CSV table of C-alpha atoms in Angstrom, one decimal:
chain,number,residue,atom,x,y,z
C,129,GLY,CA,106.2,80.6,116.3
C,130,ILE,CA,104.4,77.8,114.5
C,131,GLN,CA,105.4,77.2,110.9
C,132,VAL,CA,103.1,76.2,108.1
C,133,GLU,CA,104.2,74.8,104.8
C,134,GLN,CA,101.9,74.0,101.8
C,135,SER,CA,102.7,71.9,98.8
C,136,PRO,CA,102.7,71.9,95.9
C,137,PRO,CA,103.3,75.7,95.4
C,138,ASP,CA,101.7,75.4,91.9
C,139,LEU,CA,99.3,73.0,90.4
C,140,ILE,CA,98.0,73.0,86.8
C,141,LEU,CA,95.0,70.7,86.1
C,142,GLN,CA,92.6,70.0,83.2
C,143,GLU,CA,88.9,70.4,84.1
C,144,GLY,CA,87.5,67.1,85.6
C,145,ALA,CA,90.8,66.1,87.3
C,146,ASN,CA,91.2,65.4,90.9
C,147,SER,CA,93.9,67.0,93.2
C,148,THR,CA,95.3,66.9,96.7
C,149,LEU,CA,96.7,69.9,98.5
C,150,ARG,CA,98.8,69.4,101.6
C,151,CYS,CA,99.4,71.5,104.7
C,152,ASN,CA,102.1,70.6,107.2
C,153,PHE,CA,102.4,72.5,110.5
C,154,SER,CA,105.2,72.4,113.1
C,155,ASP,CA,103.2,72.2,116.4
C,156,SER,CA,99.8,71.3,117.9
C,157,VAL,CA,97.0,73.4,116.7
C,158,ASN,CA,93.7,74.8,118.2
C,159,ASN,CA,92.4,75.8,114.9
C,160,LEU,CA,93.0,75.0,111.1
C,161,GLN,CA,91.1,76.6,108.4
C,162,TRP,CA,91.3,76.2,104.6
C,163,PHE,CA,90.6,79.2,102.4
C,164,HIS,CA,90.2,79.8,98.7
C,165,GLN,CA,91.4,83.2,97.5
C,166,ASN,CA,89.4,84.1,94.4
C,167,PRO,CA,90.7,86.4,91.5
C,168,TRP,CA,89.2,89.5,93.3
C,169,GLY,CA,91.3,88.7,96.4
C,170,GLN,CA,88.5,87.6,98.7
C,171,LEU,CA,89.3,84.8,101.2
C,172,ILE,CA,86.4,82.3,101.2
C,173,ASN,CA,86.2,79.9,104.0
C,174,LEU,CA,86.3,76.4,102.9
C,175,PHE,CA,86.7,74.3,106.1
C,176,TYR,CA,87.3,74.7,109.8
C,177,ILE,CA,89.0,71.4,110.5
C,178,PRO,CA,91.5,71.1,113.5
C,179,SER,CA,91.0,67.4,113.3
C,180,GLY,CA,89.0,64.8,111.5
C,181,THR,CA,87.4,64.7,108.1
C,182,LYS,CA,84.7,67.0,106.5
C,183,GLN,CA,83.1,67.1,103.1
C,184,ASN,CA,81.3,69.9,101.2
C,185,GLY,CA,80.2,69.0,97.7
C,186,ARG,CA,83.4,68.2,95.6
C,187,LEU,CA,85.7,69.4,98.3
C,188,SER,CA,86.7,67.5,101.3
C,189,ALA,CA,89.5,67.9,104.0
C,190,THR,CA,91.2,65.7,106.4
C,191,THR,CA,93.5,66.8,109.3
C,192,VAL,CA,95.5,64.3,111.2
C,193,ALA,CA,96.6,66.5,114.2
C,194,THR,CA,98.8,63.9,115.7
C,195,GLU,CA,101.0,63.8,112.6
C,196,ARG,CA,100.6,67.6,112.0
C,197,TYR,CA,99.2,67.7,108.5
C,198,SER,CA,96.0,68.5,106.7
C,199,LEU,CA,94.9,67.5,103.2
C,200,LEU,CA,92.5,69.2,100.9
C,201,TYR,CA,90.9,67.2,98.1
C,202,ILE,CA,89.3,68.7,95.2
C,203,SER,CA,87.4,66.3,92.9
C,204,SER,CA,86.1,66.8,89.3
C,205,SER,CA,87.8,70.2,89.2
C,206,GLN,CA,86.2,73.2,87.5
C,207,THR,CA,87.7,76.3,86.0
C,208,THR,CA,86.0,78.3,88.9
C,209,ASP,CA,88.2,76.4,91.3
C,210,SER,CA,91.2,78.3,90.1
C,211,GLY,CA,92.8,80.6,92.6
C,212,VAL,CA,95.1,80.4,95.6
C,213,TYR,CA,94.4,78.0,98.4
C,214,PHE,CA,95.6,78.9,101.9
C,215,CYS,CA,95.9,76.8,105.0
C,216,ALA,CA,95.9,78.8,108.3
C,217,VAL,CA,96.5,77.5,111.7
C,218,GLU,CA,96.3,78.8,115.3
C,219,GLY,CA,99.0,77.3,117.5
C,220,GLY,CA,98.2,75.4,120.6
C,221,GLY,CA,98.4,76.9,124.1
C,222,THR,CA,97.4,80.3,125.2
C,223,SER,CA,96.2,82.2,122.1
C,224,TYR,CA,93.7,84.9,121.1
C,225,GLY,CA,93.0,83.3,117.7
C,226,LYS,CA,96.0,84.5,115.8
C,227,LEU,CA,96.1,82.6,112.5
C,228,THR,CA,99.4,81.7,110.8
C,229,PHE,CA,99.0,81.2,107.1
C,230,GLY,CA,101.0,79.1,104.7
C,231,GLN,CA,102.3,80.4,101.5
C,232,GLY,CA,99.5,78.9,99.5
C,233,THR,CA,99.0,76.6,96.5
C,234,ILE,CA,98.3,78.4,93.2
C,235,LEU,CA,95.7,76.3,91.4
C,236,THR,CA,95.0,76.7,87.6
C,237,VAL,CA,92.3,74.6,86.1
C,238,HIS,CA,92.1,74.7,82.3
C,239,PRO,CA,89.0,74.0,80.3
N,1092,GLU,CA,74.2,84.4,106.2
N,1093,PRO,CA,75.9,87.1,108.2
N,1094,GLU,CA,79.2,88.4,106.9
N,1095,VAL,CA,82.0,90.8,107.7
N,1096,THR,CA,82.0,94.0,105.6
N,1097,GLN,CA,84.8,96.4,104.9
N,1098,THR,CA,85.0,99.9,103.6
N,1099,PRO,CA,86.4,101.2,101.4
N,1100,SER,CA,87.1,98.5,98.9
N,1101,HIS,CA,90.0,100.5,97.5
N,1102,GLN,CA,92.0,103.5,99.0
N,1103,VAL,CA,94.8,105.5,97.4
N,1104,THR,CA,96.8,107.8,99.6
N,1105,GLN,CA,99.9,109.8,99.5
N,1106,MET,CA,102.9,108.7,101.5
N,1107,GLY,CA,102.8,110.4,105.0
N,1108,GLN,CA,99.0,110.7,105.2
N,1109,GLU,CA,96.7,108.9,107.6
N,1110,VAL,CA,94.2,106.3,106.5
N,1111,ILE,CA,91.3,104.7,108.4
N,1112,LEU,CA,90.1,101.3,107.2
N,1113,ARG,CA,86.6,100.3,108.5
N,1114,CYS,CA,85.1,97.0,109.3
N,1115,VAL,CA,81.7,95.8,110.5
N,1116,PRO,CA,82.1,92.4,112.1
N,1117,ILE,CA,79.5,89.8,112.4
N,1118,SER,CA,77.1,91.0,115.1
N,1119,ASN,CA,77.4,88.4,117.9
N,1120,HIS,CA,81.2,88.1,117.6
N,1121,LEU,CA,83.5,89.1,120.3
N,1122,TYR,CA,87.0,88.6,118.8
N,1123,PHE,CA,88.2,90.9,116.0
N,1124,TYR,CA,91.3,90.8,113.9
N,1125,TRP,CA,93.3,92.6,111.3
N,1126,TYR,CA,95.6,90.8,108.7
N,1127,ARG,CA,97.4,92.1,105.6
N,1128,GLN,CA,98.6,90.6,102.5
N,1129,ILE,CA,101.3,92.3,100.3
N,1130,LEU,CA,100.7,91.5,96.7
N,1131,GLY,CA,101.8,88.1,95.8
N,1132,GLN,CA,102.6,87.0,99.4
N,1133,LYS,CA,100.9,85.1,102.1
N,1134,VAL,CA,98.5,86.7,104.6
N,1135,GLU,CA,100.1,88.1,107.8
N,1136,PHE,CA,98.6,88.6,111.3
N,1137,LEU,CA,98.5,92.3,112.5
N,1138,VAL,CA,96.5,92.4,115.6
N,1139,SER,CA,93.7,90.7,117.7
N,1140,PHE,CA,91.2,92.7,119.7
N,1141,TYR,CA,88.9,91.6,122.6
N,1142,ASN,CA,87.0,93.4,125.3
N,1143,ASN,CA,88.1,96.8,124.0
N,1144,GLU,CA,91.7,96.1,124.1
N,1145,ILE,CA,94.5,94.5,122.1
N,1146,SER,CA,95.1,90.9,122.9
N,1147,GLU,CA,98.1,90.4,120.7
N,1148,LYS,CA,100.0,92.2,117.9
N,1149,SER,CA,102.7,91.3,115.5
N,1150,GLU,CA,105.9,93.2,115.0
N,1151,ILE,CA,104.4,94.7,111.9
N,1152,PHE,CA,102.0,96.5,114.0
N,1153,ASP,CA,104.2,99.3,115.1
N,1154,ASP,CA,103.3,102.6,116.8
N,1155,ARG,CA,101.9,104.0,113.5
N,1156,PHE,CA,99.0,101.6,113.6
N,1157,SER,CA,96.1,101.7,116.1
N,1158,VAL,CA,92.7,99.9,116.3
N,1159,GLU,CA,89.5,101.0,117.7
N,1160,ARG,CA,85.9,99.9,118.3
N,1161,PRO,CA,84.3,103.3,118.6
N,1162,ASP,CA,80.6,102.5,118.7
N,1163,GLY,CA,80.1,98.8,119.4
N,1164,SER,CA,79.6,97.8,115.8
N,1165,ASN,CA,82.5,99.2,113.7
N,1166,PHE,CA,86.1,98.1,114.0
N,1167,THR,CA,88.6,100.4,112.6
N,1168,LEU,CA,92.4,100.2,111.7
N,1169,LYS,CA,94.2,103.6,111.5
N,1170,ILE,CA,97.6,104.0,110.0
N,1171,ARG,CA,99.3,107.2,110.5
N,1172,SER,CA,102.3,108.5,108.4
N,1173,THR,CA,101.8,105.9,105.7
N,1174,LYS,CA,104.8,104.4,104.0
N,1175,LEU,CA,105.2,102.9,100.6
N,1176,GLU,CA,105.5,99.5,102.3
N,1177,ASP,CA,102.2,99.7,103.8
N,1178,SER,CA,100.6,99.0,100.4
N,1179,ALA,CA,98.7,95.8,100.8
N,1180,MET,CA,95.3,94.2,101.0
N,1181,TYR,CA,93.9,94.5,104.6
N,1182,PHE,CA,91.5,92.0,105.8
N,1183,CYS,CA,89.3,92.3,108.8
N,1184,ALA,CA,88.1,89.1,110.6
N,1185,SER,CA,85.8,88.2,113.5
N,1186,ALA,CA,85.0,85.2,115.6
N,1187,ARG,CA,82.4,84.4,118.1
N,1188,ASP,CA,85.1,82.9,120.4
N,1189,THR,CA,88.8,82.3,120.2
N,1190,SER,CA,90.2,78.8,119.5
N,1191,GLN,CA,87.9,76.2,118.2
N,1192,GLU,CA,85.8,78.6,116.3
N,1193,THR,CA,85.9,79.6,112.6
N,1194,GLN,CA,87.3,83.1,111.8
N,1195,TYR,CA,85.2,84.9,109.1
N,1196,PHE,CA,87.0,87.2,106.9
N,1197,GLY,CA,85.8,90.4,105.2
N,1198,PRO,CA,86.4,91.1,101.5
N,1199,GLY,CA,89.4,93.3,102.2
N,1200,THR,CA,90.5,96.9,101.5
N,1201,ARG,CA,93.2,97.3,98.9
N,1202,LEU,CA,95.4,100.2,100.2
N,1203,LEU,CA,97.9,101.8,97.7
N,1204,VAL,CA,100.4,104.3,99.1
N,1205,LEU,CA,102.0,106.6,96.5
């Protein structure tokens, strides 16, 4: 099946700093989503982005499907941005929407 | 904004018992999923469900697991003869269509098997 690798595994920032999280995947994708898992364990949808660039406030994401990677940018980080960020992909071809998740990036933002 | 809901939020059971986890997907969605996340690990796919039948299942989804959409609104995951290793957070998700559509996740049910 498709492989998903995220980097870095851990990231520690001071409030106000910017960061870039990366997601590499091993095959073509029909779907790519970024999630933020908050301290209560909830998975919050950030972006649906199988290709192209999107922005939502301080967050933006870019997926270069031909090169099989996606980037999540967080600008002016806040303590509430802390948590685990997951990239999840649905491989190309016949599929019923099965998402394969990466291992996640644990982000800690200090005040 | 419509959202996926799950009940209960927490469930504690004894090994060998049966549990039923409940989900109410977003009303106009047609594709339904269960995922699980063992503490500290990544989220793993269990099963997808469309048109009242399983579309795909993972090797985790053995014959102790079953899914059902009993009444057109609820979507349930049943685990029979629970094992210690079934302890995990279970997420339900739904999508209007498959591929090229966002999957929306519920808040999860934290299952602890003692």
